[in-house]
mmCIF file of C-alpha atoms in Angstrom:
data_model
loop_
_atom_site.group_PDB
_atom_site.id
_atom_site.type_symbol
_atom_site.label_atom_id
_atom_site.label_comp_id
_atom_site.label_asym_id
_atom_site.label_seq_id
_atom_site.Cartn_x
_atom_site.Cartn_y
_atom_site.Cartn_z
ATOM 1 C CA UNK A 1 13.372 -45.150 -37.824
ATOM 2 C CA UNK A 2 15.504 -47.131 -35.253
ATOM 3 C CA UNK A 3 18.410 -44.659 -35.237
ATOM 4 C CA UNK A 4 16.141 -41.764 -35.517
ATOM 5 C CA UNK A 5 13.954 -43.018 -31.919
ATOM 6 C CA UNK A 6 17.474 -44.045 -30.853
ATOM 7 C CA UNK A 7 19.019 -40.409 -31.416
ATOM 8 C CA UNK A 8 15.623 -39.467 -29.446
ATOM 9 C CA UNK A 9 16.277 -40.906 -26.568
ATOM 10 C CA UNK A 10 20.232 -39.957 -26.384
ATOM 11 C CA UNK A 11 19.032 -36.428 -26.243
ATOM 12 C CA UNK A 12 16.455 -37.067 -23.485
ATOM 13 C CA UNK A 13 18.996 -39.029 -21.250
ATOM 14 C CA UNK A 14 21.692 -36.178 -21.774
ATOM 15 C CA UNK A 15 19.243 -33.264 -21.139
ATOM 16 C CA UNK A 16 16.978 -35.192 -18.334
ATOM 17 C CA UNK A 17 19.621 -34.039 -15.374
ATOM 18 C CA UNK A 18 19.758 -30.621 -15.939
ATOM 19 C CA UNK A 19 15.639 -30.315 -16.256
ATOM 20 C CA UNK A 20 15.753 -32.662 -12.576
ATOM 21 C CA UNK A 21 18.533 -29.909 -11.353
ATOM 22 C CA UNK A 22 16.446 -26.648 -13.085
ATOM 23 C CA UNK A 23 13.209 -28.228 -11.526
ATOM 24 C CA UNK A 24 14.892 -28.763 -8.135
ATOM 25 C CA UNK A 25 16.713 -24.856 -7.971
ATOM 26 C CA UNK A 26 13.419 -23.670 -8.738
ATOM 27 C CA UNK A 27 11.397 -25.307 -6.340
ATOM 28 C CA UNK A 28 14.043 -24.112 -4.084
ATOM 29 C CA UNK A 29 13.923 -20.822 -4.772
ATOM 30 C CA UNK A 30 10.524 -20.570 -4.319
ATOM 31 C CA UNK A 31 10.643 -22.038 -1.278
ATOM 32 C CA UNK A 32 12.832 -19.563 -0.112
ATOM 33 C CA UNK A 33 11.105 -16.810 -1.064
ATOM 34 C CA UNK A 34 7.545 -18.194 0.544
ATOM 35 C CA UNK A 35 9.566 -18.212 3.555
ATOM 36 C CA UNK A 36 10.754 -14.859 3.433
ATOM 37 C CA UNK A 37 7.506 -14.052 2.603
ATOM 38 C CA UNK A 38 6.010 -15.459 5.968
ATOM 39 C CA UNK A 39 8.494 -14.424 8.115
ATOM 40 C CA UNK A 40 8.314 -10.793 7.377
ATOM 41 C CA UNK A 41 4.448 -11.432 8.147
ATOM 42 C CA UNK A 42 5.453 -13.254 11.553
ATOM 43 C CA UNK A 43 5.500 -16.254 13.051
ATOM 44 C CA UNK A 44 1.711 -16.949 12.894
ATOM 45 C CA UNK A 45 1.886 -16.641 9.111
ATOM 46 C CA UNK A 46 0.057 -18.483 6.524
ATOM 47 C CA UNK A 47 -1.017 -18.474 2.460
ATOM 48 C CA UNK A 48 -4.190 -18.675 0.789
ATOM 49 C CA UNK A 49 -4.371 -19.214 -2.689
ATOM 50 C CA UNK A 50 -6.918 -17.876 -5.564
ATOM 51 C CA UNK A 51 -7.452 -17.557 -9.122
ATOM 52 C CA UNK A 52 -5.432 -14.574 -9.204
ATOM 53 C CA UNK A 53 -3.686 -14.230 -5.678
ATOM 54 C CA UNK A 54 -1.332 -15.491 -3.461
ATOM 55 C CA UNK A 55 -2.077 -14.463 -0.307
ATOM 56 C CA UNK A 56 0.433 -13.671 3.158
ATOM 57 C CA UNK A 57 -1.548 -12.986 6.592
ATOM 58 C CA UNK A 58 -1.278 -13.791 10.006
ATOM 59 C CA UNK A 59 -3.536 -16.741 10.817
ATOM 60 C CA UNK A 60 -5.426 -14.634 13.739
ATOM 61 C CA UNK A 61 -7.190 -12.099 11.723
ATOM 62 C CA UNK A 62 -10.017 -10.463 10.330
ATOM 63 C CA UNK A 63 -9.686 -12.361 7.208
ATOM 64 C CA UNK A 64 -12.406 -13.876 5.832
ATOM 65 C CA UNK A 65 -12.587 -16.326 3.112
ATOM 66 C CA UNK A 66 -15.419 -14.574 1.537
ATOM 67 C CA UNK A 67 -12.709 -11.754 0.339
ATOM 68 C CA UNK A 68 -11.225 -14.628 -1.459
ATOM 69 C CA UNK A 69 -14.405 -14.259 -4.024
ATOM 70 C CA UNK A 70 -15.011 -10.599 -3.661
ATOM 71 C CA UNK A 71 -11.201 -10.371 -5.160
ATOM 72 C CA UNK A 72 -11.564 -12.950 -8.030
ATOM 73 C CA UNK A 73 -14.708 -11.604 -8.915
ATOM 74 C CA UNK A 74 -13.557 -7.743 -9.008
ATOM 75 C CA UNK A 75 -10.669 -8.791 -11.188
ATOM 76 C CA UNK A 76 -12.898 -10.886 -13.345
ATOM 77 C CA UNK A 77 -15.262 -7.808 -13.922
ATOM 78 C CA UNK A 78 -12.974 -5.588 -14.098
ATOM 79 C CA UNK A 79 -11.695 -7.252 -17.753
ATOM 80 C CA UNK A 80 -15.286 -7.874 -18.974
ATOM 81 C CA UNK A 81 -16.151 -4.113 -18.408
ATOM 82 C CA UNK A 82 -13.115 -2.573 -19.562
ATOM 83 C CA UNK A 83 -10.605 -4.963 -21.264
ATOM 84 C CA UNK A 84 -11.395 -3.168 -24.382
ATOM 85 C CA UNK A 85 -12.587 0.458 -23.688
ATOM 86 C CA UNK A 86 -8.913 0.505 -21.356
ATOM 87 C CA UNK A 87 -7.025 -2.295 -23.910
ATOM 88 C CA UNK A 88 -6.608 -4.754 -20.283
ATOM 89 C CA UNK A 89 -4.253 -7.374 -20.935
ATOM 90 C CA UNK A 90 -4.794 -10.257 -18.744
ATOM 91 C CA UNK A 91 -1.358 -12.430 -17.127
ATOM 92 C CA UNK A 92 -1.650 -16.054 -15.783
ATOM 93 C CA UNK A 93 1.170 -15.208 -12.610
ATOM 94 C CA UNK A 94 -0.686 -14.897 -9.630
ATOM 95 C CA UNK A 95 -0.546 -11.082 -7.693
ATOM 96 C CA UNK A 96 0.766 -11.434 -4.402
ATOM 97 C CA UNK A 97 -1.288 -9.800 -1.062
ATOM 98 C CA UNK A 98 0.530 -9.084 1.784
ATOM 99 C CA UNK A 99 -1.641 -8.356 5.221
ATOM 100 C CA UNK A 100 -0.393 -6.705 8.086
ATOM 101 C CA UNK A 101 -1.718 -6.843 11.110
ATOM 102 C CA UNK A 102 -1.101 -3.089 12.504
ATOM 103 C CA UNK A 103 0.429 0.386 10.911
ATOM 104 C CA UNK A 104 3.779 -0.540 12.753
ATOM 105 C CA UNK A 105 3.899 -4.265 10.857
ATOM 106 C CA UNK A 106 2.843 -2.150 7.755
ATOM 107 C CA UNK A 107 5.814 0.705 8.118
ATOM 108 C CA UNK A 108 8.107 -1.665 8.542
ATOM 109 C CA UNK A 109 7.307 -3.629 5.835
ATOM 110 C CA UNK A 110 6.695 -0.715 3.246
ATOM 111 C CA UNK A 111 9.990 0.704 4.645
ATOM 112 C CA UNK A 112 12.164 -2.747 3.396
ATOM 113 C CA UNK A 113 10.166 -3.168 0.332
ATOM 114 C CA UNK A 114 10.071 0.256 -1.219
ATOM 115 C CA UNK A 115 12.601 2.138 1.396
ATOM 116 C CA UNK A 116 9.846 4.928 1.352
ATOM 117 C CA UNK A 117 7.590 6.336 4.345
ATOM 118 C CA UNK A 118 3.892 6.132 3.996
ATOM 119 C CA UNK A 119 3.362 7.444 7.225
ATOM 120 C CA UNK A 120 0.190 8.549 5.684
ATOM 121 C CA UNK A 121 -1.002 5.865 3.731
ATOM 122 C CA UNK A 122 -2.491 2.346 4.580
ATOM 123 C CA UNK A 123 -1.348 0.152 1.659
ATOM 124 C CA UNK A 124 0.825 0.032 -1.738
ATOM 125 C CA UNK A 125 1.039 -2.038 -4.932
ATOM 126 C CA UNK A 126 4.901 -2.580 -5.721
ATOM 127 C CA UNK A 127 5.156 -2.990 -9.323
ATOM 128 C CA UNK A 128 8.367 -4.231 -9.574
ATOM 129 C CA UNK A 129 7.558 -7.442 -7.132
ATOM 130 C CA UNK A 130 3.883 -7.493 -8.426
ATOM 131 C CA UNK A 131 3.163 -6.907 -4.673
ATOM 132 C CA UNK A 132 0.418 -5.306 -2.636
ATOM 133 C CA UNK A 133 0.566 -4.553 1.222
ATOM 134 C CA UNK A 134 -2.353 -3.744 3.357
ATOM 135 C CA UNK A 135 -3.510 -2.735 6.923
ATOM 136 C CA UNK A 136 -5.936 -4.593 7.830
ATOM 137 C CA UNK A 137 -8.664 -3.429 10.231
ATOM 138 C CA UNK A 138 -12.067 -4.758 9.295
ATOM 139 C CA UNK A 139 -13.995 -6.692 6.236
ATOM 140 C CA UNK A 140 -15.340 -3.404 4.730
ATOM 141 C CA UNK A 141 -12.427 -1.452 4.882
ATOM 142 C CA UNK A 142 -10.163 -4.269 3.679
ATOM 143 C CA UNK A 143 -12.243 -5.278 0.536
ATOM 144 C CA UNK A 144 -12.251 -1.461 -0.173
ATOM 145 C CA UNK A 145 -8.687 -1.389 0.123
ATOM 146 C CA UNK A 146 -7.436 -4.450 -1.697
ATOM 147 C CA UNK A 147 -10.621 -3.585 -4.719
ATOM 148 C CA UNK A 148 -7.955 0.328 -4.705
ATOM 149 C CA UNK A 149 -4.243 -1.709 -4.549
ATOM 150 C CA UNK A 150 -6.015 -4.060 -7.281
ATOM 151 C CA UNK A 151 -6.873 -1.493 -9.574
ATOM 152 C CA UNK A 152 -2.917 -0.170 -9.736
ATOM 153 C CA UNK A 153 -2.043 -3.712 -10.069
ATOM 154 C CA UNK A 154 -4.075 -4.543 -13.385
ATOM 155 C CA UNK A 155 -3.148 -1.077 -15.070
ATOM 156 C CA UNK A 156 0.470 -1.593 -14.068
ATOM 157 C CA UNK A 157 0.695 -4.958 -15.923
ATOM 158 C CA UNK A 158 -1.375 -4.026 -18.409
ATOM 159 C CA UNK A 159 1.016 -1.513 -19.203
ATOM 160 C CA UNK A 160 4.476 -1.837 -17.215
ATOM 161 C CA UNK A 161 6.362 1.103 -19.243
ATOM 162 C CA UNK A 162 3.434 3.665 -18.538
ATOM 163 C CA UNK A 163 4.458 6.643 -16.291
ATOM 164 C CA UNK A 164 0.406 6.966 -15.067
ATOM 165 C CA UNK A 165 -0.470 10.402 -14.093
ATOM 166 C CA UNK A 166 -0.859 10.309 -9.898
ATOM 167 C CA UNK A 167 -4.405 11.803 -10.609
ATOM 168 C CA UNK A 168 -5.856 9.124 -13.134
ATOM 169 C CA UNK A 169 -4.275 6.046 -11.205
ATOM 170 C CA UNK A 170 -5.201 7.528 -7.812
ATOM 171 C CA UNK A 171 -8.482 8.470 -8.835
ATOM 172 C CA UNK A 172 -9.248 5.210 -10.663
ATOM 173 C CA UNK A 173 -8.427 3.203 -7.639
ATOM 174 C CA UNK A 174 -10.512 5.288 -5.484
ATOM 175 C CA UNK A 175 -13.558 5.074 -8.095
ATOM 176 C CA UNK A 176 -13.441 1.407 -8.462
ATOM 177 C CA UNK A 177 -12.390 0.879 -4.562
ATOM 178 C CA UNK A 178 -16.339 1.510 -4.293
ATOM 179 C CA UNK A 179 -17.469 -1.390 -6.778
ATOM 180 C CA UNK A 180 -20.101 -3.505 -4.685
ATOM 181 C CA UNK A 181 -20.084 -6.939 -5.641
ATOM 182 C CA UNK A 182 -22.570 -9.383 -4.881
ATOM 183 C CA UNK A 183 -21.561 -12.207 -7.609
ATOM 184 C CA UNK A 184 -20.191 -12.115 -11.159
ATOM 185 C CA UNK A 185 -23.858 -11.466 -12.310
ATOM 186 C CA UNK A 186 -24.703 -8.898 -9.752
ATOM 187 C CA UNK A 187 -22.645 -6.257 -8.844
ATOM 188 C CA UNK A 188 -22.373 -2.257 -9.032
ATOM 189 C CA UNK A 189 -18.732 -1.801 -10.601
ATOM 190 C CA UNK A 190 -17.408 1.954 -9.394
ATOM 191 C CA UNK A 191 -18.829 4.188 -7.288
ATOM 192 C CA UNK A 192 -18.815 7.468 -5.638
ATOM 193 C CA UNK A 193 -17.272 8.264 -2.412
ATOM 194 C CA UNK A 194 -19.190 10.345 -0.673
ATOM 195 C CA UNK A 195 -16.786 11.414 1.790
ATOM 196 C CA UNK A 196 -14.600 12.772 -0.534
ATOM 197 C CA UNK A 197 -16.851 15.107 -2.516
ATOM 198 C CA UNK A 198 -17.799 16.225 0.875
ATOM 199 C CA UNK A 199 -14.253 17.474 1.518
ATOM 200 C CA UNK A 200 -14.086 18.743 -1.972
ATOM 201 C CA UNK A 201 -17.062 21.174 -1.617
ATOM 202 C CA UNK A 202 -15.932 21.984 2.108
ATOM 203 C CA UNK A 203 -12.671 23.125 0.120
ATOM 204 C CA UNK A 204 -14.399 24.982 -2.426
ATOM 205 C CA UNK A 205 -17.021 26.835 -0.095
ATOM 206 C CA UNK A 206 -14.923 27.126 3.053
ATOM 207 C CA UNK A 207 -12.980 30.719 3.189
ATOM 208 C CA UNK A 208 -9.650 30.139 2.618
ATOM 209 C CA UNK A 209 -10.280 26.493 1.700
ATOM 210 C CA UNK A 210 -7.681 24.727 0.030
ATOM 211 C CA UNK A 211 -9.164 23.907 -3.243
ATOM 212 C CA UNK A 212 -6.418 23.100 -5.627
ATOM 213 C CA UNK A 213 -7.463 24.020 -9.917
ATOM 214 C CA UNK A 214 -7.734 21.468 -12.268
ATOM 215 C CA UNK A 215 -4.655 22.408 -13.666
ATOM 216 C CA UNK A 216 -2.926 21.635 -10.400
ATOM 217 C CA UNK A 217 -3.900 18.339 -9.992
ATOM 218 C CA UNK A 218 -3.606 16.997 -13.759
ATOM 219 C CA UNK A 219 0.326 17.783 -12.921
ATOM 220 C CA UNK A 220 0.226 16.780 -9.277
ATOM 221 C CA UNK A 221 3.698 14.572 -8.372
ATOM 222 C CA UNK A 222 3.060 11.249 -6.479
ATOM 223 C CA UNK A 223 4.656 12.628 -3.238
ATOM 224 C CA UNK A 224 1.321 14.464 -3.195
ATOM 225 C CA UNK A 225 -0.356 10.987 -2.762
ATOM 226 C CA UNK A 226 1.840 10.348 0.521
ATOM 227 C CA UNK A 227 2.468 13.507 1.641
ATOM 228 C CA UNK A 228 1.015 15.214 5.327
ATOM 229 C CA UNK A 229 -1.835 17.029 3.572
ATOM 230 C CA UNK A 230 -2.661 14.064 0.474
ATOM 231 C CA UNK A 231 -6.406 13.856 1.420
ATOM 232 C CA UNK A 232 -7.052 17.163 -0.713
ATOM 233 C CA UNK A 233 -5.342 15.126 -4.082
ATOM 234 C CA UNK A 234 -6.909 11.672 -3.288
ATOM 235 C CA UNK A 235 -10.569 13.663 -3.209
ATOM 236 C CA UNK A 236 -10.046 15.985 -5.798
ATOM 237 C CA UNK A 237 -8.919 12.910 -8.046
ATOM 238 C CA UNK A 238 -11.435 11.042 -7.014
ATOM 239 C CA UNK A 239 -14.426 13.690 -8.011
ATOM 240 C CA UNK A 240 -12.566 14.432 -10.995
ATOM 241 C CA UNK A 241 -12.618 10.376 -12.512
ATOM 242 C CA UNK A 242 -16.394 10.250 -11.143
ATOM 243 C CA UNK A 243 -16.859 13.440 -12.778
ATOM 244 C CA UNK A 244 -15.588 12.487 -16.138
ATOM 245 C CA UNK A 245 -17.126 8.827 -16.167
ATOM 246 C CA UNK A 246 -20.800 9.094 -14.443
ATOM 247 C CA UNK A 247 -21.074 13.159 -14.170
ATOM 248 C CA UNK A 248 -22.481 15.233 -17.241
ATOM 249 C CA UNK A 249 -24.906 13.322 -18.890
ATOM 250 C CA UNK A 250 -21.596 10.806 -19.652
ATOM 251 C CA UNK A 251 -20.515 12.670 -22.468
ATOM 252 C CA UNK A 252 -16.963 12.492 -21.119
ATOM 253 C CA UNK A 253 -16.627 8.906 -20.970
ATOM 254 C CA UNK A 254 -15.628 8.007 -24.618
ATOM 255 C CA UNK A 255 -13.113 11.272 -24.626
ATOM 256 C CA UNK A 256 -11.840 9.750 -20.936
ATOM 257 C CA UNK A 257 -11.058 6.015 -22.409
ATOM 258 C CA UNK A 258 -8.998 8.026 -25.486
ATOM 259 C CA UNK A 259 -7.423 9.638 -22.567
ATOM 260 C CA UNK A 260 -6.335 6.778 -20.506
ATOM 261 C CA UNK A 261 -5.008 5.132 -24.317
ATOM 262 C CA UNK A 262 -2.997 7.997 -24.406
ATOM 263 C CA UNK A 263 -1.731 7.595 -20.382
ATOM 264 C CA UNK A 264 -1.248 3.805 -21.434
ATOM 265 C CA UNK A 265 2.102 4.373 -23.659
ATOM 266 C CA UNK A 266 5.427 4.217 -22.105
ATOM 267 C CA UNK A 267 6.851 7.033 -20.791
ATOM 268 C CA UNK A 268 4.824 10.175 -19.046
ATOM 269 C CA UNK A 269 1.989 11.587 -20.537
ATOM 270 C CA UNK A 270 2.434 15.561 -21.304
ATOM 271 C CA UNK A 271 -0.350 18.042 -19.651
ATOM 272 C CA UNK A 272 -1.321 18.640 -23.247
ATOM 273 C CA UNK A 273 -3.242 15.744 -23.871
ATOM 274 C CA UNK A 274 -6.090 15.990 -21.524
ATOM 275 C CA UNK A 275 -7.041 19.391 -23.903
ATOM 276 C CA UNK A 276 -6.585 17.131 -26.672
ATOM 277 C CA UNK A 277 -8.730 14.444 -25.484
ATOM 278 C CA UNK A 278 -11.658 15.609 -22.835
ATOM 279 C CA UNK A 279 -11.632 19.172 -23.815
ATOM 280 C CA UNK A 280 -10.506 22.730 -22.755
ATOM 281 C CA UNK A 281 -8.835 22.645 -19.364
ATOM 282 C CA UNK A 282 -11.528 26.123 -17.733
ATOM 283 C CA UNK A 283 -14.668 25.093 -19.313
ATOM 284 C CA UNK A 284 -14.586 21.158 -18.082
ATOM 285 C CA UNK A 285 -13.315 22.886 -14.079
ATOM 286 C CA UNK A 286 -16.659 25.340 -14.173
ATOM 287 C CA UNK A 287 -18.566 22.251 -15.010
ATOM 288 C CA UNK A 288 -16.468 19.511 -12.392
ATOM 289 C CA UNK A 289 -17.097 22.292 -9.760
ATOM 290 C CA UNK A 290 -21.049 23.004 -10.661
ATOM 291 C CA UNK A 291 -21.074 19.145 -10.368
ATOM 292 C CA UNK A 292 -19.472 18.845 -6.617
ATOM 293 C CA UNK A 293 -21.764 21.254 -5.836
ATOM 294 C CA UNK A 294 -25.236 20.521 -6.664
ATOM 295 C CA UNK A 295 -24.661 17.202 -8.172
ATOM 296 C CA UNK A 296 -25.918 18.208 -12.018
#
């Protein structure tokens, strides 16, 4: 018993500089990497953390700490509603936020994380950093936009190798981006944006309007998303999710959730599968149109 407690403690001594020297690099690193962090927010910078956030902003903003509960509570809602209709798998490492003050803070930003333009955009989840960026330019707007970068940042980790179709994670994020949320116990979780069906039917009635067929957007390329004319593809997406969750009576929700399994392996998803899943590709437009239109 002696030699064994005695062996014990040989192997703690001999092992007990390298954990003080692993501990030490790491705290370092981190360290590092806050800084980084705060200096490509500015000078003003400083963190908040949540349950499920670590957040970077400037210290003069419209940040409230109110958003710190409208996030934690989104996220937790999100997995009671759909951790098992969508398979959610929930991780205990903290998403980071990143706030910029202006579009010029934001460009710049976007432009060393992802060396991409989103001239026309006002935020991104990163999914190899675990990352979102926003603009931020008031409370509403902000909650509406971190509740869309959210969304992409739960169906990215709950499936990292998926290849999401733009439309689905586009039009998710704009669906849920509309979630009101009083408290955990009283909230409206998705919602319809009103000012994209708008531009939808202005598309479909308008001569010469620039409605693009369902079978045009379940193929749309994520350029689309940040390209000069992406408003079309955001709305149409949009009306499209709504459609297929709330619209018709619901009968498409159960065939939607086999869908978005399917979306959930790795790789892309072929075309195919949304005929396999929801149903024929011209009978479910007539009826996504009718429902733009007059709302039944």
């Amino acid at each position: 018993m002696r030699k064994e407690k005695f062996s014990i403690y040989k192997v703690v001594i001999l092992f007990l500089p390298f954990m003080i020297i692993f501990t030490a690099l790491y705290a370092v690193a981190e360290g590092l990497y806050k800084s980084r962090k705060l200096a490509s927010v500015g000078y003003d910078a400083v963190t908040n953390d949540t349950r499920y956030f670590k957040i970077f902003r400037h210290r003069n903003s419209s940040y409230t700490h109110s958003l710190e509960a409208d996030i934690d509570n989104f996220v937790e809602i999100f997995f009671n509603e759909y951790e098992k209709p969508f398979s959610l798998t929930r991780t205990d490492e903290p998403i980071l936020i990143t706030l910029l003050k202006d579009d010029a803070e934001f460009q710049q930003y976007a432009s060393k994380e992802l060396r991409q333009d989103l001239t026309f955009n006002g935020g991104f989840y990163n999914s190899i950093k675990s990352d979102i960026a926003l603009i931020m330019t008031n409370p509403v707007a902000d909650k509406k936009g971190l509740f869309h970068e959210i969304t992409h940042a739960v169906l990215d980790r709950s499936a990292p190798k998926a290849m999401w179709s733009p439309w689905l994670s586009e039009g998710l994020a704009t669906y849920f981006e509309e979630s009101s949320i009083a408290s955990r116990e009283n909230y409206k979780f998705g919602g319809k944006k009103a000012e994209y069906f708008a531009f939808v039917k202005d598309a479909l009635t308008r001569q010469n309007g620039n409605f693009l067929p369902l079978k045009n957007i379940i193929k749309s390329q994520q350029e689309q998303f940040t390209s000069e004319t992406n408003t079309i593809y955001y709305a149409e997406a949009h009306t499209l999710v709504y459609f297929l969750l709330e619209g018709a009576g619901r009968k498409y929700r159960n065939s939607f959730s086999k869908y978005f399994l399917e979306e959930k392996k790795q790789g892309e998803c072929p075309p195919n599968v949304f005929e396999i899943e929801i149903g024929n590709i011209d009978e479910i437009e007539k009826e996504w149109i009718k429902f733009i239109l007059t709302g039944e």
